[in-house]
Amino acid sequence: MTELGREPRVRLGIAEVMGPSMYPTLRHGDQLLVQYRAPVKAGDVAVLKHPLQQDLLIVKRLVERRDGGWWVLGDNPGAEGDSRVFGAVPEELLLGRVRARYRPLGDQRSARAVACWLVSALRPVLAERSVSRRLRAR
């Protein structure tokens, strides 16, 4: 319950992953639970406005704070569209932290496919410090 005139502390939303830039952590079509205005740290996966096309939302891993904002990279080193192309993302373009991903059930409905889906459909998206350190060293 919130006090009259105050915003709730937790704001949650859903976003959909499009493209391969966060593979293997996230796949095209995954649904994300996003906590808007959440505190973030290096290693977190976040939803941001694209710095060159602000009507476009992007999902990237926060690598480190730099002058001018956050240096962000996709988990797929072969994919483009991160700070290697557009530089640091200003802090005001950071919208929220990804808390979990939901992988929709595919077209296959075999017992094995459904069992595999049940095991992996909902997972938290955690900060991976080892990935963050590896990406910073590049």
mmCIF file of C-alpha atoms in Angstrom:
data_model
loop_
_atom_site.group_PDB
_atom_site.id
_atom_site.type_symbol
_atom_site.label_atom_id
_atom_site.label_comp_id
_atom_site.label_asym_id
_atom_site.label_seq_id
_atom_site.Cartn_x
_atom_site.Cartn_y
_atom_site.Cartn_z
ATOM 1 C CA MET A 1 0.000 0.000 0.000
ATOM 2 C CA THR A 2 1.355 3.452 -0.848
ATOM 3 C CA GLU A 3 0.797 6.792 0.790
ATOM 4 C CA LEU A 4 -1.405 9.207 -1.089
ATOM 5 C CA GLY A 5 0.610 11.244 -3.576
ATOM 6 C CA ARG A 6 3.675 8.970 -3.463
ATOM 7 C CA GLU A 7 4.845 6.572 -6.144
ATOM 8 C CA PRO A 8 5.084 2.901 -5.255
ATOM 9 C CA ARG A 9 8.627 1.758 -4.494
ATOM 10 C CA VAL A 10 8.513 -1.196 -6.884
ATOM 11 C CA ARG A 11 7.382 -0.779 -10.463
ATOM 12 C CA LEU A 12 7.338 -3.912 -12.551
ATOM 13 C CA GLY A 13 6.860 -4.354 -16.268
ATOM 14 C CA ILE A 14 7.298 -6.856 -19.072
ATOM 15 C CA ALA A 15 9.670 -6.551 -22.029
ATOM 16 C CA GLU A 16 10.338 -8.927 -24.916
ATOM 17 C CA VAL A 17 13.786 -9.833 -26.228
ATOM 18 C CA MET A 18 14.294 -9.354 -29.954
ATOM 19 C CA GLY A 19 17.537 -10.422 -31.558
ATOM 20 C CA PRO A 20 20.620 -12.419 -30.515
ATOM 21 C CA SER A 21 22.722 -9.817 -28.669
ATOM 22 C CA MET A 22 22.164 -11.286 -25.180
ATOM 23 C CA TYR A 23 22.487 -14.970 -26.167
ATOM 24 C CA PRO A 24 23.037 -17.333 -24.312
ATOM 25 C CA THR A 25 21.608 -15.518 -21.256
ATOM 26 C CA LEU A 26 18.496 -14.416 -23.143
ATOM 27 C CA ARG A 27 16.993 -15.707 -26.366
ATOM 28 C CA HIS A 28 14.894 -14.035 -29.024
ATOM 29 C CA GLY A 29 11.280 -14.198 -27.823
ATOM 30 C CA ASP A 30 12.029 -14.384 -24.092
ATOM 31 C CA GLN A 31 9.751 -12.286 -21.898
ATOM 32 C CA LEU A 32 11.484 -10.264 -19.164
ATOM 33 C CA LEU A 33 10.266 -9.086 -15.791
ATOM 34 C CA VAL A 34 11.733 -5.592 -15.414
ATOM 35 C CA GLN A 35 11.925 -3.612 -12.189
ATOM 36 C CA TYR A 36 11.883 0.025 -13.265
ATOM 37 C CA ARG A 37 14.008 2.555 -11.358
ATOM 38 C CA ALA A 38 15.724 -0.267 -9.435
ATOM 39 C CA PRO A 39 19.224 0.245 -8.091
ATOM 40 C CA VAL A 40 21.796 -1.291 -10.453
ATOM 41 C CA LYS A 41 25.422 -2.366 -10.343
ATOM 42 C CA ALA A 42 28.010 -3.643 -12.788
ATOM 43 C CA GLY A 43 27.041 -7.085 -14.053
ATOM 44 C CA ASP A 44 23.273 -6.485 -13.975
ATOM 45 C CA VAL A 45 21.163 -6.910 -17.103
ATOM 46 C CA ALA A 46 19.161 -3.754 -17.748
ATOM 47 C CA VAL A 47 16.614 -2.219 -20.089
ATOM 48 C CA LEU A 48 17.743 1.095 -21.539
ATOM 49 C CA LYS A 49 16.700 3.595 -24.175
ATOM 50 C CA HIS A 50 19.043 3.422 -27.169
ATOM 51 C CA PRO A 51 21.253 6.529 -27.006
ATOM 52 C CA LEU A 52 20.987 7.236 -30.750
ATOM 53 C CA GLN A 53 17.334 6.214 -31.234
ATOM 54 C CA GLN A 54 15.521 6.858 -27.953
ATOM 55 C CA ASP A 55 12.203 5.361 -29.070
ATOM 56 C CA LEU A 56 14.021 1.990 -29.208
ATOM 57 C CA LEU A 57 14.549 -0.037 -26.019
ATOM 58 C CA ILE A 58 17.590 -2.279 -25.654
ATOM 59 C CA VAL A 59 18.572 -4.998 -23.184
ATOM 60 C CA LYS A 60 22.262 -5.110 -22.270
ATOM 61 C CA ARG A 61 24.601 -6.049 -19.440
ATOM 62 C CA LEU A 62 25.969 -3.107 -17.449
ATOM 63 C CA VAL A 63 29.746 -3.458 -17.485
ATOM 64 C CA GLU A 64 31.003 -0.347 -15.687
ATOM 65 C CA ARG A 65 30.307 3.302 -15.032
ATOM 66 C CA ARG A 66 32.344 5.684 -17.131
ATOM 67 C CA ASP A 67 32.325 9.386 -17.790
ATOM 68 C CA GLY A 68 29.071 9.938 -19.593
ATOM 69 C CA GLY A 69 27.177 6.938 -18.205
ATOM 70 C CA TRP A 70 27.163 3.143 -18.317
ATOM 71 C CA TRP A 71 29.323 1.063 -20.643
ATOM 72 C CA VAL A 72 26.978 -1.712 -21.807
ATOM 73 C CA LEU A 73 27.640 -4.888 -23.776
ATOM 74 C CA GLY A 74 25.600 -7.798 -25.051
ATOM 75 C CA ASP A 75 26.529 -11.267 -23.801
ATOM 76 C CA ASN A 76 26.961 -12.410 -27.425
ATOM 77 C CA PRO A 77 30.349 -10.991 -28.503
ATOM 78 C CA GLY A 78 29.506 -11.541 -32.181
ATOM 79 C CA ALA A 79 26.403 -9.345 -32.091
ATOM 80 C CA GLU A 80 26.572 -5.607 -32.642
ATOM 81 C CA GLY A 81 24.632 -2.774 -31.081
ATOM 82 C CA ASP A 82 26.266 -1.969 -27.755
ATOM 83 C CA SER A 83 28.733 0.548 -26.314
ATOM 84 C CA ARG A 84 31.394 -0.555 -28.782
ATOM 85 C CA VAL A 85 29.208 1.185 -31.391
ATOM 86 C CA PHE A 86 27.538 4.074 -29.513
ATOM 87 C CA GLY A 87 29.708 4.645 -26.428
ATOM 88 C CA ALA A 88 28.520 5.031 -22.859
ATOM 89 C CA VAL A 89 24.776 5.269 -22.247
ATOM 90 C CA PRO A 90 23.775 8.285 -20.127
ATOM 91 C CA GLU A 91 22.337 7.407 -16.714
ATOM 92 C CA GLU A 92 18.973 9.014 -17.518
ATOM 93 C CA LEU A 93 18.425 6.477 -20.332
ATOM 94 C CA LEU A 94 18.638 3.535 -17.922
ATOM 95 C CA LEU A 95 15.049 2.402 -17.295
ATOM 96 C CA GLY A 96 15.265 -0.666 -15.100
ATOM 97 C CA ARG A 97 16.908 -3.882 -14.025
ATOM 98 C CA VAL A 98 15.896 -7.255 -15.460
ATOM 99 C CA ARG A 99 14.852 -9.542 -12.591
ATOM 100 C CA ALA A 100 13.681 -12.673 -14.400
ATOM 101 C CA ARG A 101 13.069 -14.121 -17.812
ATOM 102 C CA TYR A 102 10.193 -16.271 -18.947
ATOM 103 C CA ARG A 103 10.752 -18.501 -21.936
ATOM 104 C CA PRO A 104 7.457 -19.185 -23.765
ATOM 105 C CA LEU A 105 6.565 -22.771 -24.643
ATOM 106 C CA GLY A 106 7.537 -23.511 -28.237
ATOM 107 C CA ASP A 107 5.459 -25.202 -30.887
ATOM 108 C CA GLN A 108 6.544 -28.676 -29.817
ATOM 109 C CA ARG A 109 4.148 -30.220 -27.338
ATOM 110 C CA SER A 110 5.810 -33.610 -26.792
ATOM 111 C CA ALA A 111 6.108 -34.786 -23.195
ATOM 112 C CA ARG A 112 9.890 -34.312 -23.321
ATOM 113 C CA ALA A 113 9.609 -30.773 -24.742
ATOM 114 C CA VAL A 114 7.071 -29.777 -22.077
ATOM 115 C CA ALA A 115 9.228 -31.298 -19.301
ATOM 116 C CA CYS A 116 12.296 -29.387 -20.523
ATOM 117 C CA TRP A 117 10.245 -26.202 -20.732
ATOM 118 C CA LEU A 118 8.931 -26.644 -17.174
ATOM 119 C CA VAL A 119 12.489 -26.919 -15.859
ATOM 120 C CA SER A 120 13.789 -23.851 -17.691
ATOM 121 C CA ALA A 121 10.828 -21.549 -18.393
ATOM 122 C CA LEU A 122 11.215 -19.114 -15.490
ATOM 123 C CA ARG A 123 14.626 -18.129 -14.201
ATOM 124 C CA PRO A 124 16.031 -15.134 -12.360
ATOM 125 C CA VAL A 125 18.474 -13.021 -14.365
ATOM 126 C CA LEU A 126 21.420 -12.512 -12.059
ATOM 127 C CA ALA A 127 24.482 -10.326 -12.254
ATOM 128 C CA GLU A 128 27.346 -12.413 -13.530
ATOM 129 C CA ARG A 129 30.508 -10.841 -12.201
ATOM 130 C CA SER A 130 32.778 -13.240 -14.119
ATOM 131 C CA VAL A 131 31.160 -12.204 -17.415
ATOM 132 C CA SER A 132 31.393 -8.562 -16.416
ATOM 133 C CA ARG A 133 35.118 -8.837 -15.606
ATOM 134 C CA ARG A 134 35.806 -10.731 -18.823
ATOM 135 C CA LEU A 135 34.018 -8.107 -20.905
ATOM 136 C CA ARG A 136 35.842 -5.238 -19.205
ATOM 137 C CA ALA A 137 39.204 -6.744 -20.102
ATOM 138 C CA ARG A 138 38.576 -6.396 -23.824
#
